[in-house]
Short mmCIF file of C-alpha atoms in Angstrom, two decimals:
data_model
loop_
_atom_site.label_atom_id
_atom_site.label_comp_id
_atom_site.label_asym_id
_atom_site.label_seq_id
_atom_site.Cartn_x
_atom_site.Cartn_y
_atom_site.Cartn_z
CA UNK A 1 0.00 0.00 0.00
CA UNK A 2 1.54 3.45 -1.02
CA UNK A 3 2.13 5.43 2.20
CA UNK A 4 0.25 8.77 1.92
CA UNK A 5 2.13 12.30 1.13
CA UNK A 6 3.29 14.43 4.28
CA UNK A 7 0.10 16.59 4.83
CA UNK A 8 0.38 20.50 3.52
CA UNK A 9 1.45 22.43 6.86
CA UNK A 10 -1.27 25.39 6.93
CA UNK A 11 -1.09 25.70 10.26
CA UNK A 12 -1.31 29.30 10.53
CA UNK A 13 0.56 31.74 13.02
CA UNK A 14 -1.55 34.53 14.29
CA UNK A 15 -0.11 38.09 14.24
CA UNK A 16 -1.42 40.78 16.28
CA UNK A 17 -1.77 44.43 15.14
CA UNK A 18 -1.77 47.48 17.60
CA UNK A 19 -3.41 50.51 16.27
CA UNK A 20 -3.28 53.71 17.60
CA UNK A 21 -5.20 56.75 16.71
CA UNK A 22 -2.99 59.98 16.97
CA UNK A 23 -4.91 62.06 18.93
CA UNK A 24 -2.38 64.64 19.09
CA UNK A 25 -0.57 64.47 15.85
CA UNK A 26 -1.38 66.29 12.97
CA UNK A 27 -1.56 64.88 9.34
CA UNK A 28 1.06 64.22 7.26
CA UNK A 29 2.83 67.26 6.12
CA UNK A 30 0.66 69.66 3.62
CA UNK A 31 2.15 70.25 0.68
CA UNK A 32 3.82 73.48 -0.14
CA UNK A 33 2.11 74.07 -3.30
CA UNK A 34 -1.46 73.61 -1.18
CA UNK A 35 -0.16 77.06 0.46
CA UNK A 36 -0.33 80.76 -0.01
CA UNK A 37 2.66 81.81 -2.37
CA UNK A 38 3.96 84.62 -4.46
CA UNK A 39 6.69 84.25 -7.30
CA UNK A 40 9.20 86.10 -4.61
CA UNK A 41 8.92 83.74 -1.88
CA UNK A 42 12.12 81.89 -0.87
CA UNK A 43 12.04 77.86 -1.54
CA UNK A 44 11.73 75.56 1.63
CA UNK A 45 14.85 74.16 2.56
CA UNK A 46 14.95 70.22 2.02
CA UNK A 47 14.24 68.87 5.25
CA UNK A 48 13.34 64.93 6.46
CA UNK A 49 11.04 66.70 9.10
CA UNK A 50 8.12 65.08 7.46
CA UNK A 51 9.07 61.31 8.60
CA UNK A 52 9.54 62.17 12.30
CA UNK A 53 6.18 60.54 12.54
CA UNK A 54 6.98 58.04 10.14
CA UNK A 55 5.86 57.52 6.45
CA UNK A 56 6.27 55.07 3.78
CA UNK A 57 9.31 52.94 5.23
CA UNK A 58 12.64 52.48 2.90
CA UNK A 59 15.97 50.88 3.44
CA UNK A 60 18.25 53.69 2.49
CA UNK A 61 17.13 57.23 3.99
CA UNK A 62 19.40 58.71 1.01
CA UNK A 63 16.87 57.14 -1.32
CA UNK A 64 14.46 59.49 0.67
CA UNK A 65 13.06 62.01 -2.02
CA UNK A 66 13.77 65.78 -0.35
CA UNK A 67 11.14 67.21 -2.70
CA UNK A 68 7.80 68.21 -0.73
CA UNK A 69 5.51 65.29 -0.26
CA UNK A 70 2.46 65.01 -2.79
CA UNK A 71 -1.05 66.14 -1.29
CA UNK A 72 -2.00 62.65 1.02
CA UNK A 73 -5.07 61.65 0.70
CA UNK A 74 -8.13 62.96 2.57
CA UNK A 75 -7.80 62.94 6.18
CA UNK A 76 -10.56 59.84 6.94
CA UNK A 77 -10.85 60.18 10.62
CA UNK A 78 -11.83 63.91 10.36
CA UNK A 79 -15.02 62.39 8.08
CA UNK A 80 -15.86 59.15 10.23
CA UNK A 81 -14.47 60.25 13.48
CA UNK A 82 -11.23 61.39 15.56
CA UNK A 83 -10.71 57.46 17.02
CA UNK A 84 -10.83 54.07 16.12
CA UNK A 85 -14.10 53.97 14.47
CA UNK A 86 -15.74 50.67 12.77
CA UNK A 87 -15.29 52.27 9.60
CA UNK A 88 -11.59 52.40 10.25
CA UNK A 89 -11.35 49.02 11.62
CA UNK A 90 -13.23 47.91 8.19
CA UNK A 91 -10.82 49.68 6.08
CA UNK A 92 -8.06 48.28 8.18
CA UNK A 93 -9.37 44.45 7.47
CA UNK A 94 -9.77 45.53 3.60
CA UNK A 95 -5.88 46.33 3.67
CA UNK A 96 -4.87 43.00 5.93
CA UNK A 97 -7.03 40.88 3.07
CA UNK A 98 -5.43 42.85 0.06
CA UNK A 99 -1.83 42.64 1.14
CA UNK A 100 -2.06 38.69 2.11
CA UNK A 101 -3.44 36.00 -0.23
CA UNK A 102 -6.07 34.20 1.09
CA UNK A 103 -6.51 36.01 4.14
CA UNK A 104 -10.37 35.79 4.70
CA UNK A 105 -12.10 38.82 6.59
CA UNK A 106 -14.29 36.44 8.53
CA UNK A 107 -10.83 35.55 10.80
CA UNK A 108 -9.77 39.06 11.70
CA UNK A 109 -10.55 39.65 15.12
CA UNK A 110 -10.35 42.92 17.08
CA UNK A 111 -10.74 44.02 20.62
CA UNK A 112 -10.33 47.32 22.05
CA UNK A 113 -8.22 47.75 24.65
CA UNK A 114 -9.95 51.09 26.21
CA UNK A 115 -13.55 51.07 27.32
CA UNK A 116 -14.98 54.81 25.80
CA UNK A 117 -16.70 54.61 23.35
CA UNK A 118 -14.06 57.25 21.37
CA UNK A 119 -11.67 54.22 21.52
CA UNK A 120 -8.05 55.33 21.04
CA UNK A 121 -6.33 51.58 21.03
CA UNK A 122 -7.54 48.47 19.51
CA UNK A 123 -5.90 45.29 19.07
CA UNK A 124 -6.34 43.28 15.94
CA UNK A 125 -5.84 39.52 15.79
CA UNK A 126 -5.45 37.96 11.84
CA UNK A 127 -4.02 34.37 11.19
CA UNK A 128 -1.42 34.06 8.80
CA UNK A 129 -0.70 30.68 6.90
CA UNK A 130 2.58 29.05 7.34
CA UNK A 131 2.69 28.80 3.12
CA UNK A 132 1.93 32.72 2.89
CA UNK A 133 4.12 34.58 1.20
CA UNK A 134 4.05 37.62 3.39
CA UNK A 135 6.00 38.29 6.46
CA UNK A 136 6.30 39.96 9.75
CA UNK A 137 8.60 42.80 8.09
CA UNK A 138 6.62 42.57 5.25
CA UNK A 139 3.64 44.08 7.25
CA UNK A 140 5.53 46.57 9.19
CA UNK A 141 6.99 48.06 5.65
CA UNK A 142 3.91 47.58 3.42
CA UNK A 143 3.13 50.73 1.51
CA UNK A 144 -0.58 49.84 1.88
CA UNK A 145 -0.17 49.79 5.88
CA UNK A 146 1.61 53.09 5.50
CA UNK A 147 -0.58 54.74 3.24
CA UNK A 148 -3.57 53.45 5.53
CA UNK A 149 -1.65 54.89 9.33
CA UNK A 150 -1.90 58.31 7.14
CA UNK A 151 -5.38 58.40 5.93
CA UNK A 152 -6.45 57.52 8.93
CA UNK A 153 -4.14 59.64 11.51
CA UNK A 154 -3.19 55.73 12.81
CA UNK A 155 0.01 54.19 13.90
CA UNK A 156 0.55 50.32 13.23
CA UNK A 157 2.45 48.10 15.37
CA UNK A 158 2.81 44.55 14.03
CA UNK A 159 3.77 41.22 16.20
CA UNK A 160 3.61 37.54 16.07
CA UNK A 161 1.09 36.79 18.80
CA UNK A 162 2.58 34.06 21.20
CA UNK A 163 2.51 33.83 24.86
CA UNK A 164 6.36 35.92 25.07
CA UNK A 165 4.72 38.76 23.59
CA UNK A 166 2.04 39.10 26.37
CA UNK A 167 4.39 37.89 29.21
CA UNK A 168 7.69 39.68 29.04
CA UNK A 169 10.33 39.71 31.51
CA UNK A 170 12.71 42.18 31.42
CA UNK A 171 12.38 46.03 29.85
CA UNK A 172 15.63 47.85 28.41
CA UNK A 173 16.02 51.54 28.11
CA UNK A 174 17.83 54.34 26.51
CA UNK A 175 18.15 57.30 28.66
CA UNK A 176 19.06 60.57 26.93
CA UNK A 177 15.80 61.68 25.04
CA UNK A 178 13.89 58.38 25.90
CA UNK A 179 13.38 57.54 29.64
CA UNK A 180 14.48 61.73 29.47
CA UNK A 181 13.60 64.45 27.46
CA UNK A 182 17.51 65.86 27.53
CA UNK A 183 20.56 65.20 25.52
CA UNK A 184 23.05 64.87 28.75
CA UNK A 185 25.99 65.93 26.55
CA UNK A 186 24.29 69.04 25.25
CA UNK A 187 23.20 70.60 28.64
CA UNK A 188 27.02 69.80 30.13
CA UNK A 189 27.77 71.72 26.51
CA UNK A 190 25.48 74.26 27.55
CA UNK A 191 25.95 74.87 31.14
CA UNK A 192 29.92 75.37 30.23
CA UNK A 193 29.68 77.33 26.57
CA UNK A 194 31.10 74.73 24.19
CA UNK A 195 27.45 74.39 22.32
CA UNK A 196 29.33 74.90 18.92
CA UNK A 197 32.20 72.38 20.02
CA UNK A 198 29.72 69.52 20.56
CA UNK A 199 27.72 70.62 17.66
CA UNK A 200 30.13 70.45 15.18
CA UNK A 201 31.26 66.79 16.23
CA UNK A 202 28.09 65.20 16.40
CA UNK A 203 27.26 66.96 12.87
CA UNK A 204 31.00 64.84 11.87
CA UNK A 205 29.65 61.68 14.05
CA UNK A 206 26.27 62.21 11.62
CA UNK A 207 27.77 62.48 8.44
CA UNK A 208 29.80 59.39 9.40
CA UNK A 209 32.99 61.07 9.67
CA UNK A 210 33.11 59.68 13.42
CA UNK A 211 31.61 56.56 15.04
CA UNK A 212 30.23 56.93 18.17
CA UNK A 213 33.58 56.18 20.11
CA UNK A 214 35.67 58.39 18.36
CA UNK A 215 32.72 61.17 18.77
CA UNK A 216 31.92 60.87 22.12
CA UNK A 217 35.86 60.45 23.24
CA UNK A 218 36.04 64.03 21.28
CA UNK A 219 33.54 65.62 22.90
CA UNK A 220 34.83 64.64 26.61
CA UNK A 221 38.13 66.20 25.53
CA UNK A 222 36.02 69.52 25.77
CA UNK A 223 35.10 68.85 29.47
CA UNK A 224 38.33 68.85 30.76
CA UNK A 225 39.28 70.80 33.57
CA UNK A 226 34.91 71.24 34.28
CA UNK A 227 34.14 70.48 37.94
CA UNK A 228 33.26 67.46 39.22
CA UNK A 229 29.89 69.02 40.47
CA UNK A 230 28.52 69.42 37.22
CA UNK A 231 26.57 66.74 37.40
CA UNK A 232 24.70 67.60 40.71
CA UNK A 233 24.46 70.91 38.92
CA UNK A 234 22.46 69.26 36.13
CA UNK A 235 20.10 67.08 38.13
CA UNK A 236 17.41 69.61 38.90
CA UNK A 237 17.38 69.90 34.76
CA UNK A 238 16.57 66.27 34.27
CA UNK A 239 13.33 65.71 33.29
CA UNK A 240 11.39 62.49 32.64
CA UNK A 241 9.06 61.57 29.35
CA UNK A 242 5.73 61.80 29.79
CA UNK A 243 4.55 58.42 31.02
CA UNK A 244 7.79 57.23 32.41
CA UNK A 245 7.46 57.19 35.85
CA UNK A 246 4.12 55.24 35.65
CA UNK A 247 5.44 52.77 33.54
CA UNK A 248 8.49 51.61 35.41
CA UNK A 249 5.63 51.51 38.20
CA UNK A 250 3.55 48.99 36.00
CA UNK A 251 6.07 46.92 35.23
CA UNK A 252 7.75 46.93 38.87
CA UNK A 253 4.18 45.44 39.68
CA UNK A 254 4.04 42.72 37.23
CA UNK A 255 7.81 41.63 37.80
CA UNK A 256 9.67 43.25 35.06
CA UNK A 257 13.30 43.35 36.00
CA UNK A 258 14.39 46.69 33.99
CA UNK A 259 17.51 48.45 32.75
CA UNK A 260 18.99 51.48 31.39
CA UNK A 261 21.84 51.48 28.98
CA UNK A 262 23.11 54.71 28.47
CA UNK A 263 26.22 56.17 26.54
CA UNK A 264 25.90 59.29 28.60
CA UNK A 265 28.05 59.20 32.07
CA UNK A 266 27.40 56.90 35.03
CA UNK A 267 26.99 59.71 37.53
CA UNK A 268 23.86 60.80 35.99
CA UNK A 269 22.45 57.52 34.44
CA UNK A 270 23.37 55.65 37.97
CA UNK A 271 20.97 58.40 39.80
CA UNK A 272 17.98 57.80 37.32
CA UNK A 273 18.25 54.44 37.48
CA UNK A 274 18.17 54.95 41.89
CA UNK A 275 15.36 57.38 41.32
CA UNK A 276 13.43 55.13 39.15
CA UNK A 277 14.06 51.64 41.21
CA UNK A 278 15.47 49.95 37.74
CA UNK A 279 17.86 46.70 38.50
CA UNK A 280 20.48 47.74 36.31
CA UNK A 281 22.15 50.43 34.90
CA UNK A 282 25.31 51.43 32.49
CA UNK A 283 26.90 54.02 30.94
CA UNK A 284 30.45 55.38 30.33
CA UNK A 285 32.81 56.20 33.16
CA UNK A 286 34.12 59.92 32.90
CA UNK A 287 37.96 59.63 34.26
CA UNK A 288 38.16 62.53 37.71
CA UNK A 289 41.13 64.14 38.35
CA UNK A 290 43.04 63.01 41.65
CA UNK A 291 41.70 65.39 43.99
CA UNK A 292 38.15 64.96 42.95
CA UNK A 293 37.88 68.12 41.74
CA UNK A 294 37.53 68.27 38.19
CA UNK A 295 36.76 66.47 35.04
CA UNK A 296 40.32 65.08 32.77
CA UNK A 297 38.33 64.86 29.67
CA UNK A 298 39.19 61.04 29.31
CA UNK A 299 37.21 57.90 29.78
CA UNK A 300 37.97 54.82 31.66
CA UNK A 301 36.76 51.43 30.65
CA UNK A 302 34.61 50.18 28.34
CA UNK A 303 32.22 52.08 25.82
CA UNK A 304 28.89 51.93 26.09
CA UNK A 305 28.49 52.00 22.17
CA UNK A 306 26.13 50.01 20.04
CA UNK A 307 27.20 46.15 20.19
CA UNK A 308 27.97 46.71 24.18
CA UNK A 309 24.07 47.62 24.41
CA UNK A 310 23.51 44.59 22.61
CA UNK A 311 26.27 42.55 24.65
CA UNK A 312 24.78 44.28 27.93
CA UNK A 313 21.22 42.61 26.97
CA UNK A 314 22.20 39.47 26.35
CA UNK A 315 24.58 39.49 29.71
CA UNK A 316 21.70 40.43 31.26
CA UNK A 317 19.17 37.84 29.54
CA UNK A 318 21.63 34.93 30.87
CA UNK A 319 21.91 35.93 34.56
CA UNK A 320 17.92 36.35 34.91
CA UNK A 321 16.99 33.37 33.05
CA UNK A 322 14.92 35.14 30.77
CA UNK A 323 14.45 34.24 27.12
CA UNK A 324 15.15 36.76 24.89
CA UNK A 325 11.22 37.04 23.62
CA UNK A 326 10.42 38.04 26.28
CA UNK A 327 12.86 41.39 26.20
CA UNK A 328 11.17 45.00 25.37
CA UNK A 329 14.19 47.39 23.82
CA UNK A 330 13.03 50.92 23.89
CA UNK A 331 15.58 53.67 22.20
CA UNK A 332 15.57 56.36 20.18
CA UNK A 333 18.48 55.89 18.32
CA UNK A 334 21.01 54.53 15.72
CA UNK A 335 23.15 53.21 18.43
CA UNK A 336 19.88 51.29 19.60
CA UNK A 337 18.97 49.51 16.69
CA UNK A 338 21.07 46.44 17.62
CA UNK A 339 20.03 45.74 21.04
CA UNK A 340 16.33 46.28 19.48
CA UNK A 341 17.22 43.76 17.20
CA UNK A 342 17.61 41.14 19.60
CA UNK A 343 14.84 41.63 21.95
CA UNK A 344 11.63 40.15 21.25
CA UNK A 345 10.26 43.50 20.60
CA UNK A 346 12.44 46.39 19.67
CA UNK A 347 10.56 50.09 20.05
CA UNK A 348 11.90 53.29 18.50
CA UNK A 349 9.93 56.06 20.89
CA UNK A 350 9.82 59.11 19.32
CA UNK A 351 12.99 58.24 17.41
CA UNK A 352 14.78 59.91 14.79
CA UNK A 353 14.17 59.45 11.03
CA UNK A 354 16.31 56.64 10.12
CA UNK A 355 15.83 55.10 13.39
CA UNK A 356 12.00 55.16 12.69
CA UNK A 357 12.59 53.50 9.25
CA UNK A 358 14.56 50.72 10.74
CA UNK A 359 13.33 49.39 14.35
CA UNK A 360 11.18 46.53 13.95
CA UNK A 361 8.40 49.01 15.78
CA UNK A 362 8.07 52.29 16.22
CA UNK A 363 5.82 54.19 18.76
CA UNK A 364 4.99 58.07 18.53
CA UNK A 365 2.08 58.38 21.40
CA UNK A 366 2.44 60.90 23.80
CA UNK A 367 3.13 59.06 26.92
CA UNK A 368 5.78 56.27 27.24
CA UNK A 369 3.07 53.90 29.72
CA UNK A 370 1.38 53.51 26.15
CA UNK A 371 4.00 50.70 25.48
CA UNK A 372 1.93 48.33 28.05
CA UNK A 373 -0.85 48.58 25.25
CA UNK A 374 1.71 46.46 23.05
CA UNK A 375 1.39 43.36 26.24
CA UNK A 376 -2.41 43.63 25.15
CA UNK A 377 -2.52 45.08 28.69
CA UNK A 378 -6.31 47.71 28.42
CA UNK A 379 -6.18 50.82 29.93
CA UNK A 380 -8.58 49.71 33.09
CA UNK A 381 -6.18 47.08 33.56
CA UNK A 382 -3.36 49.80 33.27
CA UNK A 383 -5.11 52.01 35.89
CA UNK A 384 -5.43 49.13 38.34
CA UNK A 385 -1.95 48.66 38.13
CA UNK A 386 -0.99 51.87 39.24
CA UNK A 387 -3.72 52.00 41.61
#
């Protein structure tokens, strides 16, 4: 008797969508020609302003055109409503069934994840057949996904649902412009009148005439001879995100162990870290001069550049006994991407341009306790929590 042929595998994974409505974010740019002109006025300088809330996602930000956008289409949530309405919801199904083959509307599920009716956050369940042709990334880049987050003021973020994505263990920070709203190195700049000095090398470090060694090791050259006390001088500045404190909170109370990984200066990224009750922190160790007095401008041990995030993670990951799904990396920058890229979800917050374009999420809401949304975690469920 001939044996029977291995059965087709169409077991299908389930992927979970997170859509926000930007309450507080205008539409996409308007187009210059859409505005008041006269023959005399001076062209707009080229600017990548436009994708700071993110737009149609490329590889290469040089391929970026630096021509005004083309008029978007009609702002949908001004017609059908300023939240997650059904007709949104609809149009988000139409663009889940038109992107992957065979995806039938009939097993998209949703469920909101805040009681008002003028929902802000709904999760949206889809299966997606182990023989499909579309991926993950292939969601999070889609032109269709990114032309529907415009027309509907909406911000997409994709994941495979499994169990890690709902249970993680362990949450990993930036700390200059994500757990805070300051660039540490630009207020030291500021506070001792080298603004120009530091300016100019992270311009170099931008064009990629530096890394981020070389860069910062040249801008610590320009705090020799500071005092020592500059950084007790700076603490009153410090000031948290929007959303921070509440979060660590939340995720104190469901037994997150959480990090920051900074490559600012331990002085300052130690104290946040003690202020906020995280379990671990790092950052790069500014050398003092023998009295204690001042600052030598040099740096002792290792940097805390890109792959050490990513090494830090991972060091951390093993002691815990935490797999890495169930990591959250939150950053803002370039020298974040790789430790995002390990983590079982990696989350540019308010990041910049490139960095947008490149984490596997990104997340542009105006408080940071938003990322518990991405657990499937409601907002009653968030409030009792921090109760």
């Amino acid at each position: 008797m001939t044996a029977k042929p291995p059965a087709l595998d169409v077991s299908p994974t389930h992927l979970v969508a997170t859509l926000f409505y930007k309450a507080d974010t205008r539409h996409f740019f308007p187009h210059a020609d859409l505005s008041p002109h006269s023959p005399g006025d001076a062209l707009p300088s080229a600017s990548l302003e436009s994708l700071k809330d993110g737009a149609v996602p490329t590889g290469n930000i040089d391929d970026y055109p630096l021509e005004p956008p083309t008029p978007g289409p009609n702002a949908l949530d001004n017609l059908y409503g300023s939240y997650l309405s059904q007709s949104c919801l609809t149009d988000f199904f139409v663009t889940l069934a038109d992107i992957i083959p065979g995806l039938q509307q009939s097993t998209i599920t949703s469920k909101r994840l805040e009681a008002s009716k003028f929902c802000r956050v709904v999760e949206v369940t889809f299966p997606l057949p182990s023989t499909s042709p579309v991926a993950l990334e292939t969601l999070r880049r889609h032109e269709a996904v990114s032309r529907y987050e415009r027309e509907w003021n909406v911000e997409c973020v994709f994941q495979a649902d499994t169990v890690h994505r709902r249970y993680k263990r362990l949450a990993v920070f930036d700390m200059d412009s994500t757990l805070i709203q300051q660039e540490v190195i630009d207020e030291i700049a500021s506070l001792i009148g080298v603004e120009k000095e530091v300016s100019a090398i992270t311009a170099a470090a931008m064009n990629g005439e530096l890394d981020f060694e070389a860069s910062l090791r040249a801008r610590c050259k320009l705090l020799t001879g500071v005092p020592s006390s500059v950084f007790e001088t700076l603490k009153p500045r410090i000031t948290l995100n929007e959303g921070v404190k509440e979060l660590i909170a939340a995720l104190k109370r469901l037994g997150f162990k959480t990090a920051v990984l900074s490559g600012g200066f331990t002085p300052l990224t130690g104290w946040m870290g003690q202020q906020l009750g995280l379990d671990y922190a790092f950052a790069n160790h500014l050398v003092v001069s023998e009295n204690g007095a001042t600052l030598t401008g040099e740096l002792t041990g290792e940097i805390v550049h890109a792959q050490k995030k990513r090494q830090h993670v991972l060091e951390i990951v093993e002691k815990e006994g935490i797999s890495l799904d169930q990591v959250v990396c939150v950053g803002d920058g370039a020298n974040d991407l790789p430790m995002m890229a390990v983590a079982g979800l990696g989350v540019a917050f308010h990041a910049k341009p490139k960095v947008q374009m490149q984490a596997p999420a990104r997340l542009n809401s105006k408080s940071m306790l938003d990322i518990l949304y991405l657990f499937g975690i409601s907002k009653e469920e968030q409030e009792a929590l921090l109760r």
